[in-house]
Short mmCIF file of C-alpha atoms in Angstrom, two decimals:
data_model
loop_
_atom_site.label_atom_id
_atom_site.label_comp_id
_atom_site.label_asym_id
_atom_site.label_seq_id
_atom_site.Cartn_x
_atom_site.Cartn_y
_atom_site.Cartn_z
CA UNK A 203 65.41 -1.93 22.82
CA UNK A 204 62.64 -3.58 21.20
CA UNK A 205 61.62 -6.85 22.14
CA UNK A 206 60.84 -9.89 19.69
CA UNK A 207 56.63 -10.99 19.96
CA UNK A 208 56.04 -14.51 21.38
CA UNK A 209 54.71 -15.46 17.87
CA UNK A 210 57.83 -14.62 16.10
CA UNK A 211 59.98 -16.63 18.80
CA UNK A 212 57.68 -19.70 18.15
CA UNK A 213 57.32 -20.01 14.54
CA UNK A 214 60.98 -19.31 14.02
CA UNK A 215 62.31 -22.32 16.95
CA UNK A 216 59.19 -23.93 14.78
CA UNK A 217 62.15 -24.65 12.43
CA UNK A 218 63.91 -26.94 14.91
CA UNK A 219 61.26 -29.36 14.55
CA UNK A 220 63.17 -30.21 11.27
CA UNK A 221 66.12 -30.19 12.49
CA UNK A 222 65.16 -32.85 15.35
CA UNK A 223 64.08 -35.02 12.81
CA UNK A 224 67.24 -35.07 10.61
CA UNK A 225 69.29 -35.35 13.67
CA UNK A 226 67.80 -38.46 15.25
CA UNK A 227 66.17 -40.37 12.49
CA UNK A 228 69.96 -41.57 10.99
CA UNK A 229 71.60 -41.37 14.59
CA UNK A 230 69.08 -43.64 15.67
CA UNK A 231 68.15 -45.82 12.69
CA UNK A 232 70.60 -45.31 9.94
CA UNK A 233 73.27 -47.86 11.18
CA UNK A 234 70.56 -50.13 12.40
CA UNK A 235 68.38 -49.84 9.22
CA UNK A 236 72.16 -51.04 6.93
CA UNK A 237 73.23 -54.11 10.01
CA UNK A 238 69.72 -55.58 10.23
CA UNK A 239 67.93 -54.55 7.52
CA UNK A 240 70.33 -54.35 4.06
CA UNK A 241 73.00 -57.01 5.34
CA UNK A 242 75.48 -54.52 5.66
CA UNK A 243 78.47 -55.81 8.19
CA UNK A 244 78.98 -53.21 11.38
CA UNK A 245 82.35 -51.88 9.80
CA UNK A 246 81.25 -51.05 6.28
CA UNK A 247 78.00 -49.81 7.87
CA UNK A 248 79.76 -47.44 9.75
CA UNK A 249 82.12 -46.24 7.34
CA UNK A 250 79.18 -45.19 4.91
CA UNK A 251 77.69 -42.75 7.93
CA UNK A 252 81.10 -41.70 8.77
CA UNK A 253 82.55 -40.15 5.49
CA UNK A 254 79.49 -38.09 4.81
CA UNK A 255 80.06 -36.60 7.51
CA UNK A 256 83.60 -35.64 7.43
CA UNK A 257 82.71 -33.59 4.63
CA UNK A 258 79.65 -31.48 6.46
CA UNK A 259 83.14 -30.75 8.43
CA UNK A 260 84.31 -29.25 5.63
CA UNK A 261 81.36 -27.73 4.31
CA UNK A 262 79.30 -26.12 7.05
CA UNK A 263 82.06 -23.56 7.65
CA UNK A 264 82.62 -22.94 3.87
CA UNK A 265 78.27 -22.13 4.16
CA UNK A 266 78.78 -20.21 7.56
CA UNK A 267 81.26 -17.99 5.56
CA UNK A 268 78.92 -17.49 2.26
CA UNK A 269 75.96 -16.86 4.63
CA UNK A 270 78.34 -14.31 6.80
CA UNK A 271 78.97 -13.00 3.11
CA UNK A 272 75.15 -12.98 1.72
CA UNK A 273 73.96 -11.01 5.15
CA UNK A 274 76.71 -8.49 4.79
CA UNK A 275 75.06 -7.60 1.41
CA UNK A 276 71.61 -7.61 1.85
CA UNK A 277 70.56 -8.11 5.56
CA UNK A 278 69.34 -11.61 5.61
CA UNK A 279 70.72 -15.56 5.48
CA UNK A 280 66.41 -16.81 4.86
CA UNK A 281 67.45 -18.03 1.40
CA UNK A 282 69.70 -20.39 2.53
CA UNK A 283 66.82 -21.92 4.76
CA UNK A 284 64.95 -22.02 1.76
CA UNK A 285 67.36 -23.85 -0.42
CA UNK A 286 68.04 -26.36 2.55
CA UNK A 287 64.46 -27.06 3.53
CA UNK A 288 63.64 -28.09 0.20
CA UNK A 289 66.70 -30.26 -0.49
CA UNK A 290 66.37 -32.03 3.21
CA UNK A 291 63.08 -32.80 2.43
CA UNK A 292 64.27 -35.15 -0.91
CA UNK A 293 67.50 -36.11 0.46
CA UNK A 294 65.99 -37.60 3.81
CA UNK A 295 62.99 -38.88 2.25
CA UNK A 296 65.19 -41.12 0.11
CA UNK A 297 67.81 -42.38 2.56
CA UNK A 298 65.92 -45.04 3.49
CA UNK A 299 64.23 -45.64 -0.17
CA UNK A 300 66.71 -48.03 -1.04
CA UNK A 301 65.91 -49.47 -4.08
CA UNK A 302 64.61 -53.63 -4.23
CA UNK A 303 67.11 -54.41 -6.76
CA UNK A 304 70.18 -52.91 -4.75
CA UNK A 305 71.87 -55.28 -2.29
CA UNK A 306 75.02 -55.36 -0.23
CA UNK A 307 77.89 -53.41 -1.91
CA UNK A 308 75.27 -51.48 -4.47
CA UNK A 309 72.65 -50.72 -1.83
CA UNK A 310 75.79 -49.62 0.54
CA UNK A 311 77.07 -47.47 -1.64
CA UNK A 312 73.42 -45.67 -2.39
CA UNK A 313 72.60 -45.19 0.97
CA UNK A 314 76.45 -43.27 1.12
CA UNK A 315 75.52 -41.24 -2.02
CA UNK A 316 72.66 -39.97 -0.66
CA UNK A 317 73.70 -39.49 3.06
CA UNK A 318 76.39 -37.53 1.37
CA UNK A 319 73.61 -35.15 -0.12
CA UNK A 320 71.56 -35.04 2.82
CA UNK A 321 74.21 -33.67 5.06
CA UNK A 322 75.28 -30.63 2.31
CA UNK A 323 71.49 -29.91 2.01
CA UNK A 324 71.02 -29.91 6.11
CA UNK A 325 74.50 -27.80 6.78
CA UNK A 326 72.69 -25.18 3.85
CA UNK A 327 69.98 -25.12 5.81
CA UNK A 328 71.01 -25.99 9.82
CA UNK A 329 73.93 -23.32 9.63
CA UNK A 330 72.16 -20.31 8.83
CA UNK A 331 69.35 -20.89 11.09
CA UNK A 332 71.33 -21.94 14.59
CA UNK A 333 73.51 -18.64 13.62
CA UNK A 334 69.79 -16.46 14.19
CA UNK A 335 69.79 -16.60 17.54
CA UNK A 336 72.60 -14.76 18.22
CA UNK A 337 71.88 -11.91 15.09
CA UNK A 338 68.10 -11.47 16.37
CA UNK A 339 68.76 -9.88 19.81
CA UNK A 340 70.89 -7.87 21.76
CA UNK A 341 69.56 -8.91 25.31
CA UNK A 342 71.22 -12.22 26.63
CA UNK A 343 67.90 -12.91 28.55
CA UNK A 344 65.87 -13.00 25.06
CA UNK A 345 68.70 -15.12 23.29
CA UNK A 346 68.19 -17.51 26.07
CA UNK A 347 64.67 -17.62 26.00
CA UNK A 348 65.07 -17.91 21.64
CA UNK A 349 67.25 -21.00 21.90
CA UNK A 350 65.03 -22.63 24.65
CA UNK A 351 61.84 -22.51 22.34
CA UNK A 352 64.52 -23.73 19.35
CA UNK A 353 65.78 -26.63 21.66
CA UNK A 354 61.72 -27.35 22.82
CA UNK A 355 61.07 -27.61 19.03
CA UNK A 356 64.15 -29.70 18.32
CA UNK A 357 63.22 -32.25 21.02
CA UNK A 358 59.99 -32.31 19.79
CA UNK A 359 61.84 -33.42 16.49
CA UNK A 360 63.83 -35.74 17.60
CA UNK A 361 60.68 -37.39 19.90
CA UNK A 362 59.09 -37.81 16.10
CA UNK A 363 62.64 -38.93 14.77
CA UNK A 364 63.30 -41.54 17.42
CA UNK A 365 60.08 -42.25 18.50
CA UNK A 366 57.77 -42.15 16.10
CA UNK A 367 60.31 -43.50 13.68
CA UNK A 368 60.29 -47.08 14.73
CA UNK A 369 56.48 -47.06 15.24
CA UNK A 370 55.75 -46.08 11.88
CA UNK A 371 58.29 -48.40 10.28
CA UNK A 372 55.67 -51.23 12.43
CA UNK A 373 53.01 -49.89 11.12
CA UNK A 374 53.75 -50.37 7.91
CA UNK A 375 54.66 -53.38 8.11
CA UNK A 376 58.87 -53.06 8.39
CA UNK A 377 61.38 -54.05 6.24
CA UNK A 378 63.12 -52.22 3.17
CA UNK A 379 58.90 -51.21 2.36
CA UNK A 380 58.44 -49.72 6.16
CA UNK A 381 61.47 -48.01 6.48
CA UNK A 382 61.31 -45.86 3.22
CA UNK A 383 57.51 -44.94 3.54
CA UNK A 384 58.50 -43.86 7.61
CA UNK A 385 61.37 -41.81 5.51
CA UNK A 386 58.92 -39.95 3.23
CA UNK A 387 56.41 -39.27 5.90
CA UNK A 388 59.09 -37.94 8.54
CA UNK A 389 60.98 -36.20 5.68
CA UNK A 390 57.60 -34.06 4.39
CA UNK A 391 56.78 -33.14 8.23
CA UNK A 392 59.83 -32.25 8.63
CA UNK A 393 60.41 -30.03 5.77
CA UNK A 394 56.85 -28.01 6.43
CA UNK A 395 58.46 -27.28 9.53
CA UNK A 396 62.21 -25.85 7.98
CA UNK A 397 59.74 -23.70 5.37
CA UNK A 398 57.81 -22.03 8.56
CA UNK A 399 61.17 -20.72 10.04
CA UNK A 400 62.13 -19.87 6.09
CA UNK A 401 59.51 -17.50 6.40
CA UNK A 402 59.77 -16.15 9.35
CA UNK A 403 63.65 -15.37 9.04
CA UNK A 404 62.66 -13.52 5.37
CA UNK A 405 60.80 -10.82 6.94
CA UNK A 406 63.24 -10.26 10.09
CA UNK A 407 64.96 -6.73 9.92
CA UNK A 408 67.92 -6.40 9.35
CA UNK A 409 70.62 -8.57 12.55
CA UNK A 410 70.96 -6.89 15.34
CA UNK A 411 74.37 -5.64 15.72
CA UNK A 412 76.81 -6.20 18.72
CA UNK A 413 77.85 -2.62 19.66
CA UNK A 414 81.32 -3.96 17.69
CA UNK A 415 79.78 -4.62 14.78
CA UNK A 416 81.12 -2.50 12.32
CA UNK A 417 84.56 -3.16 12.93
CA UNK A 418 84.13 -6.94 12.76
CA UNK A 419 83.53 -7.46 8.74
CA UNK A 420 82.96 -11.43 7.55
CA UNK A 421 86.61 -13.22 7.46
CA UNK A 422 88.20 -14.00 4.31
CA UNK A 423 87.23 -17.42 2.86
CA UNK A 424 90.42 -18.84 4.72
CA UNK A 425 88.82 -17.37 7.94
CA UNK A 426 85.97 -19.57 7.94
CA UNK A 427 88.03 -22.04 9.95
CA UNK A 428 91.13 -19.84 11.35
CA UNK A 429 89.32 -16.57 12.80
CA UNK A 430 86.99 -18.88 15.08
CA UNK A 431 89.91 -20.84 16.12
CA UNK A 432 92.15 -18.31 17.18
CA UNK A 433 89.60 -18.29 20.17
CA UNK A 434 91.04 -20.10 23.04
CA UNK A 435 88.01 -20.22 25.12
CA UNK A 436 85.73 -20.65 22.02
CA UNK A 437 87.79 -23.83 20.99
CA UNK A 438 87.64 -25.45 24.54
CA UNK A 439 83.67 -25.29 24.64
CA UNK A 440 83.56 -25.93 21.21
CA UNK A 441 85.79 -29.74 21.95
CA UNK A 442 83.28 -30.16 25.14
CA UNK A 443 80.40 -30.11 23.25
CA UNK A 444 82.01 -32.62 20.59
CA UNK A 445 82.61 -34.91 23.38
CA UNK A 446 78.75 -34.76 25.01
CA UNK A 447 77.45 -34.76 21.03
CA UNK A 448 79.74 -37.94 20.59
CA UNK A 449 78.06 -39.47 23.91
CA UNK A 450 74.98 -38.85 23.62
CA UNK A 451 75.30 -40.29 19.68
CA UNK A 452 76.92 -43.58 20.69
CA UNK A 453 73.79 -44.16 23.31
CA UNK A 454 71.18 -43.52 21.19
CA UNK A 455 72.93 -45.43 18.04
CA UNK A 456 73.72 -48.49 20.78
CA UNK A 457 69.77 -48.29 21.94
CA UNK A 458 68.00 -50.59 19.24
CA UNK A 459 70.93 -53.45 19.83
CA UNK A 460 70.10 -53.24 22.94
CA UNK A 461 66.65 -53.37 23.16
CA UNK A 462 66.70 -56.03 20.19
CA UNK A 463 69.74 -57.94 21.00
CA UNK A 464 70.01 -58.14 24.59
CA UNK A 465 66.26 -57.44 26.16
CA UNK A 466 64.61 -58.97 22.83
CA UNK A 467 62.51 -56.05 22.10
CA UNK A 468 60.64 -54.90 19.54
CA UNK A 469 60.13 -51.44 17.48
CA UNK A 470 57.54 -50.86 20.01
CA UNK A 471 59.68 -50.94 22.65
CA UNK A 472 62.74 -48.95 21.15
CA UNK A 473 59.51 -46.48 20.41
CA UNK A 474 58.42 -46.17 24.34
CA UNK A 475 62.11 -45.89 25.47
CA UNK A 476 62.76 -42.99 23.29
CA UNK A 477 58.99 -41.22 24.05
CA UNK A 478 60.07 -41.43 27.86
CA UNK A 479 63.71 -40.00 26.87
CA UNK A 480 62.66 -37.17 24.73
CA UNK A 481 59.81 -36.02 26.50
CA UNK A 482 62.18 -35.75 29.89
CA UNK A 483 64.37 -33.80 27.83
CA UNK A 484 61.75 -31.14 27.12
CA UNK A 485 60.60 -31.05 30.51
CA UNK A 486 64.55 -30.49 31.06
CA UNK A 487 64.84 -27.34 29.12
CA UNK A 488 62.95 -25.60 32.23
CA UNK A 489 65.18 -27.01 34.86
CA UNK A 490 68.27 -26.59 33.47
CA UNK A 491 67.15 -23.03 32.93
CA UNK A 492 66.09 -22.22 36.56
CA UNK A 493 69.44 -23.83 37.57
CA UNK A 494 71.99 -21.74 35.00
CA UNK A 495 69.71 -18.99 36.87
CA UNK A 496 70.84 -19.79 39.53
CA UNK A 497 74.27 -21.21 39.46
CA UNK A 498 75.57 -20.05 36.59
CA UNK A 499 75.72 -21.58 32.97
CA UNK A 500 78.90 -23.59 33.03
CA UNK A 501 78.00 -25.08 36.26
CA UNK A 502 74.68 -26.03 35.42
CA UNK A 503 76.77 -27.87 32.45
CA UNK A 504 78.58 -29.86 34.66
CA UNK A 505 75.78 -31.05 36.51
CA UNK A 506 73.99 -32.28 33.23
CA UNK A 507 76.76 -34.05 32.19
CA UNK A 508 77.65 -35.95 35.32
CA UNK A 509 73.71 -36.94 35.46
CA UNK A 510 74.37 -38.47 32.02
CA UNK A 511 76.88 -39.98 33.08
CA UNK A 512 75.51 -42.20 35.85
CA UNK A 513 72.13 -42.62 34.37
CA UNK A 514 73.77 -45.07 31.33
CA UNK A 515 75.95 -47.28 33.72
CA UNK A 516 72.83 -49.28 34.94
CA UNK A 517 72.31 -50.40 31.01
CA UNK A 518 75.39 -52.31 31.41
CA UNK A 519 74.68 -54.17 34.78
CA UNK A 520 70.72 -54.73 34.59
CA UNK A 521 69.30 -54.02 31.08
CA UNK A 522 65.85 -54.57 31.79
CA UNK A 523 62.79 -53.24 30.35
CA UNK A 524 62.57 -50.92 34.35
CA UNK A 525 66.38 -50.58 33.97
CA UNK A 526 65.44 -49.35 30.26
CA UNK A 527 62.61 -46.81 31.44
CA UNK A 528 64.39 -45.69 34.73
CA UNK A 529 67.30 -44.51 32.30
CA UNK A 530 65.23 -43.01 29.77
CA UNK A 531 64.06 -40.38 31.99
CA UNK A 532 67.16 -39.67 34.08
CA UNK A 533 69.15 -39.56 31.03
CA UNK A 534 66.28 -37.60 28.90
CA UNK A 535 66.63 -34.94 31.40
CA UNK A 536 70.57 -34.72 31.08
CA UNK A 537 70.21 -34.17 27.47
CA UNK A 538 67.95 -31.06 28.01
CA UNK A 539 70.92 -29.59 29.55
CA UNK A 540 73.56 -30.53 27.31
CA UNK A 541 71.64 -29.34 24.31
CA UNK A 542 70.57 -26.05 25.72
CA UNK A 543 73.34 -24.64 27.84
CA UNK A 544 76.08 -25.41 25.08
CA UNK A 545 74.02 -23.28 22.41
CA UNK A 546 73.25 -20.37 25.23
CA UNK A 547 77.21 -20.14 26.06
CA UNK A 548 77.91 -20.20 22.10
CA UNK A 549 75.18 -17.34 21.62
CA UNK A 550 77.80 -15.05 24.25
CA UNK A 551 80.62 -16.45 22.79
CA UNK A 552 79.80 -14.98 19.26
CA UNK A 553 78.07 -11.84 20.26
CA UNK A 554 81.35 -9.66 20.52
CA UNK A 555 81.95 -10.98 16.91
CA UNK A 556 78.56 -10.35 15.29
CA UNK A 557 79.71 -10.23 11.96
CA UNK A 558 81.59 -13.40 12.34
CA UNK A 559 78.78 -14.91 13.53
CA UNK A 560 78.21 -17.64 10.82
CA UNK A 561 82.09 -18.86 10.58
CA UNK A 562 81.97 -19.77 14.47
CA UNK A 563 78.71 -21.35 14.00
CA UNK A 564 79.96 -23.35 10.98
CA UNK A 565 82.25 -24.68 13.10
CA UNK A 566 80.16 -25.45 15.85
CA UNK A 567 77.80 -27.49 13.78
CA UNK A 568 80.75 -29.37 11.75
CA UNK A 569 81.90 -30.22 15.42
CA UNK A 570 78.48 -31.13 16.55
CA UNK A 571 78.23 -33.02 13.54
CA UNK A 572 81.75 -35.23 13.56
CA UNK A 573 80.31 -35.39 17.36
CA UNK A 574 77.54 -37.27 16.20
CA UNK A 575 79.00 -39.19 13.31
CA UNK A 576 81.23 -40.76 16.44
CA UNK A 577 78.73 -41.98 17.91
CA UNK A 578 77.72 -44.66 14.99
CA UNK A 579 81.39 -45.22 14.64
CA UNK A 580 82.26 -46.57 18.09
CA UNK A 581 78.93 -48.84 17.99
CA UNK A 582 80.05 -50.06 15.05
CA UNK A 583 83.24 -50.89 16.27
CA UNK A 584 82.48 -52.14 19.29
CA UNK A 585 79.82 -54.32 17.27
CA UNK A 586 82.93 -55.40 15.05
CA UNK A 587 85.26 -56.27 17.64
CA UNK A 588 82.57 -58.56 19.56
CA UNK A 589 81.72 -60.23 16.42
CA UNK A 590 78.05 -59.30 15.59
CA UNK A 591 76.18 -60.68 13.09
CA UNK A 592 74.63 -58.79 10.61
CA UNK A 593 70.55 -59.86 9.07
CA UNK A 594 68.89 -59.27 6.52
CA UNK A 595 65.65 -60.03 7.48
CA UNK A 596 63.06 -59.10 9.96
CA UNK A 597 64.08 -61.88 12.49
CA UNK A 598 67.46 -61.02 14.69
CA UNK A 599 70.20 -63.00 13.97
CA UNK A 600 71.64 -65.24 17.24
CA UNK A 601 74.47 -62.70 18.60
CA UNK A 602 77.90 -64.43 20.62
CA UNK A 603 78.22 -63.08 24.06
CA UNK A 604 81.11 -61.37 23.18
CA UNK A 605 78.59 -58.93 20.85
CA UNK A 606 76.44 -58.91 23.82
CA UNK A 607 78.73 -57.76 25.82
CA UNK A 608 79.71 -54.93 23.71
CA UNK A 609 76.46 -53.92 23.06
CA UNK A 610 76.12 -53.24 26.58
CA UNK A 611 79.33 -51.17 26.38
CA UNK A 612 77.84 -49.24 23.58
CA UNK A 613 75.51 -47.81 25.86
CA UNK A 614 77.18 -47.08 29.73
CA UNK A 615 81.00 -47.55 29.43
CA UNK A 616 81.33 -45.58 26.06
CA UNK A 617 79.15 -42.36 26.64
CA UNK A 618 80.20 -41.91 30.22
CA UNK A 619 83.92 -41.83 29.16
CA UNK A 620 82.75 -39.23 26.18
CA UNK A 621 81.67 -37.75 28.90
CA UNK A 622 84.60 -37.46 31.16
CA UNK A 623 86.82 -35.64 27.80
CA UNK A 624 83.46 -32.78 28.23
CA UNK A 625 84.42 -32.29 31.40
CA UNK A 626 87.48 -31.77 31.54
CA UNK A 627 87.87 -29.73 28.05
CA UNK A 628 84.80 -27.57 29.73
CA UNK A 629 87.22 -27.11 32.75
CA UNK A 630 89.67 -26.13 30.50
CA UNK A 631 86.99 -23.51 28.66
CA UNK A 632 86.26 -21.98 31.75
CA UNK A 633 90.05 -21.36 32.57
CA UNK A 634 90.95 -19.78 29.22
CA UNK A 635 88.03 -17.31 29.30
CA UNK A 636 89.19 -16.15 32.81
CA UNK A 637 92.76 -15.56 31.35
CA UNK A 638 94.45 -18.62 33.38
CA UNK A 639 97.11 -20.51 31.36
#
């Protein structure tokens, strides 16, 4: 069996550098950028990040199934990395390009429009290329290895996307002006990075097939959602890692109230809690891999999820800048394992249906994706129900304590309960794959 060169593993989890980006820049800034920046009240904000992305739900298995389609025919899915590199690069450069002469309702309903095009170009684009993995090799071992440098890449990403984000908006100066130049720089570094894995994935041979392969041709068009669910086992995991996407969403969409609202923080701040997060999540990605070495994937899960778990209930009884710093790395390191063990078990979990392989991941990544659309939607209620006041301007608005106190909910009480439903619907994964009702 041939083995894939080092180079070829790098430049093609290059890719996830990208996809870092256009995860965390709107989990992290979006509903912040509509509240304190446009004017926009919590609930409103919320429901223009929500709706996009109930309709990546829709699509990204619809573009799992073409791709599953395209690759039966001629060997590859590259174009559709292509074609979604190029339109993520416009689409997220001009979220945050809201014009001067929108306001309120009009600069709401922009932002929506082209949220809604950002997401179809990213599922063209994020589909195709987490499906790889799984197509590229036939040893577990190497899979693993593929989706650790993809996961290194992506945290790199989302260090840039989180970050770097709020740093750059400073730097030039903040506001409506700040925020869209950030966009456009984030958005062209980001898109060099999608084209590198674009040509990478155009000169891989043909997939590797799973010694099934033959027999398992792409589902018909209503298959794109039923064949993958028919999978007990599949469709536990697959409502886990809704629930830890969902967590992990609501703490890092609850972070900038937090540090703005409650510790009175600047971008600078929100900046070195999210350097200290990310960069413990890389440095994750090796320990969670020694320990699934060691103990076994789905235990190592566990673990990472329960760490999570305690490391966001200080936020709600001490949020200090320590408190803030302390979590950042406890909870950084969590993430590496809840973003790298769920993609390693999906990897087995598609092998034995190869030519399936891009209707299960469609529905992985519409799941990941409602996941993290949650996350925005519970701030913003919670921001609702406590009665926060949205700004326009680059001064905070005075918040009630009942806002405060939700805030602080946004970030411990909420994710850990997320949390709990991963658990238990992991437990539940684990029981259906070893045949026990």
């Amino acid at each position: 069996m041939r083995r894939l060169t080092s180079s070829k593993i790098y430049l093609f989890g290059a890719g996830s550098l990208g996809t870092g980006v256009y995860s965390a820049l709107p989990g992290v800034l979006l509903l912040f950028f509509l509240t304190d920046v446009l004017g926009v009240a919590p609930a409103w904000a919320s429901f223009a990040i929500v709706l996009p992305k109930l309709w990546s739900i829709v699509c990204d298995p619809l573009v799992g199934r073409h791709s599953d389609q395209y690759r039966g025919r001629h060997g590859s899915r590259a174009p559709y990395l292509l074609a979604g590199a190029l339109g993520c690069t416009a689409t997220f450069a001009a979220l945050f390009a809201v014009p001067a002469a929108l306001d309120g309702e009009a600069a709401l309903g922009y932002v929506m429009i082209v949220y809604a095009l950002a997401v179809t170009a990213y599922s063209v684009y994020s589909v195709p290329y987490v499906t790889l993995p799984a197509e590229m090799s036939a040893d577990p071992q190497e899979r693993t290895r593929i989706v650790a440098v993809r996961m290194g890449f992506m945290f790199v990403g989302a260090l840039v996307g989180s970050a770097a984000a709020p740093a750059l908006v400073a730097l030039f100066g903040g506001g409506r002006e700040g925020y869209s130049l950030m966009a456009l720089v984030l958005a062209g570094l980001a898109g060099a990075s999608a084209l590198i894995a674009w040509s990478v994935a155009r000169r891989l041979p043909n997939s590797v097939g799973a010694p099934n392969d033959a027999g398992q041709p792409p589902a018909a068009l209503s298959g794109a959602w039923t064949v993958p669910l028919r999978n007990r086992p599949f469709v536990a995991l697959l409502g886990a890692y809704g629930c830890i996407a969902a967590a992990i969403a609501t703490l890092t969409a609850g972070m900038p109230y937090l540090v703005r609202h409650v510790i009175h923080g600047d971008e600078s701040r929100l900046a070195l809690f999210f350097s200290f997060f990310v960069l413990a999540s890389i440095g994750g990605l090796a320990v969670w891999t020694h320990v699934a070495s060691r103990l076994g994937k789905g235990q190592a899960l566990i673990a990472s999820a329960v760490l999570l778990g305690a490391a966001c209930i200080p936020l709600a009884l001490h949020p200090a800048t320590i408190t803030l710093l302390m979590t950042a790395v406890a909870a950084g390191l969590a993430v590496g394992g809840l973003q790298l063990l769920p993609f390693a078990l999906l990897t087995d979990h598609i092998r034995s249906e190869i030519g399936r392989a891009g209707a299960y991941t469609g529905i992985w990544t519409a799941v990941e994706k409602a996941g993290l659309a949650t996350g925005p939607l519970v701030v913003g209620a919670l921001l609702a129900v406590g009665g926060f006041e949205p700004s326009s301007g680059t001064s905070p608005t005075p918040q009630p304590a009942e806002a405060l106190i939700a805030i602080r909910l946004a970030v411990s009480a909420a994710p850990a309960l997320l949390l709990v439903g991963a658990l238990v619907l992991h437990r539940l994964s684990k029981r259906r794959a070893a045949g026990t009702p």
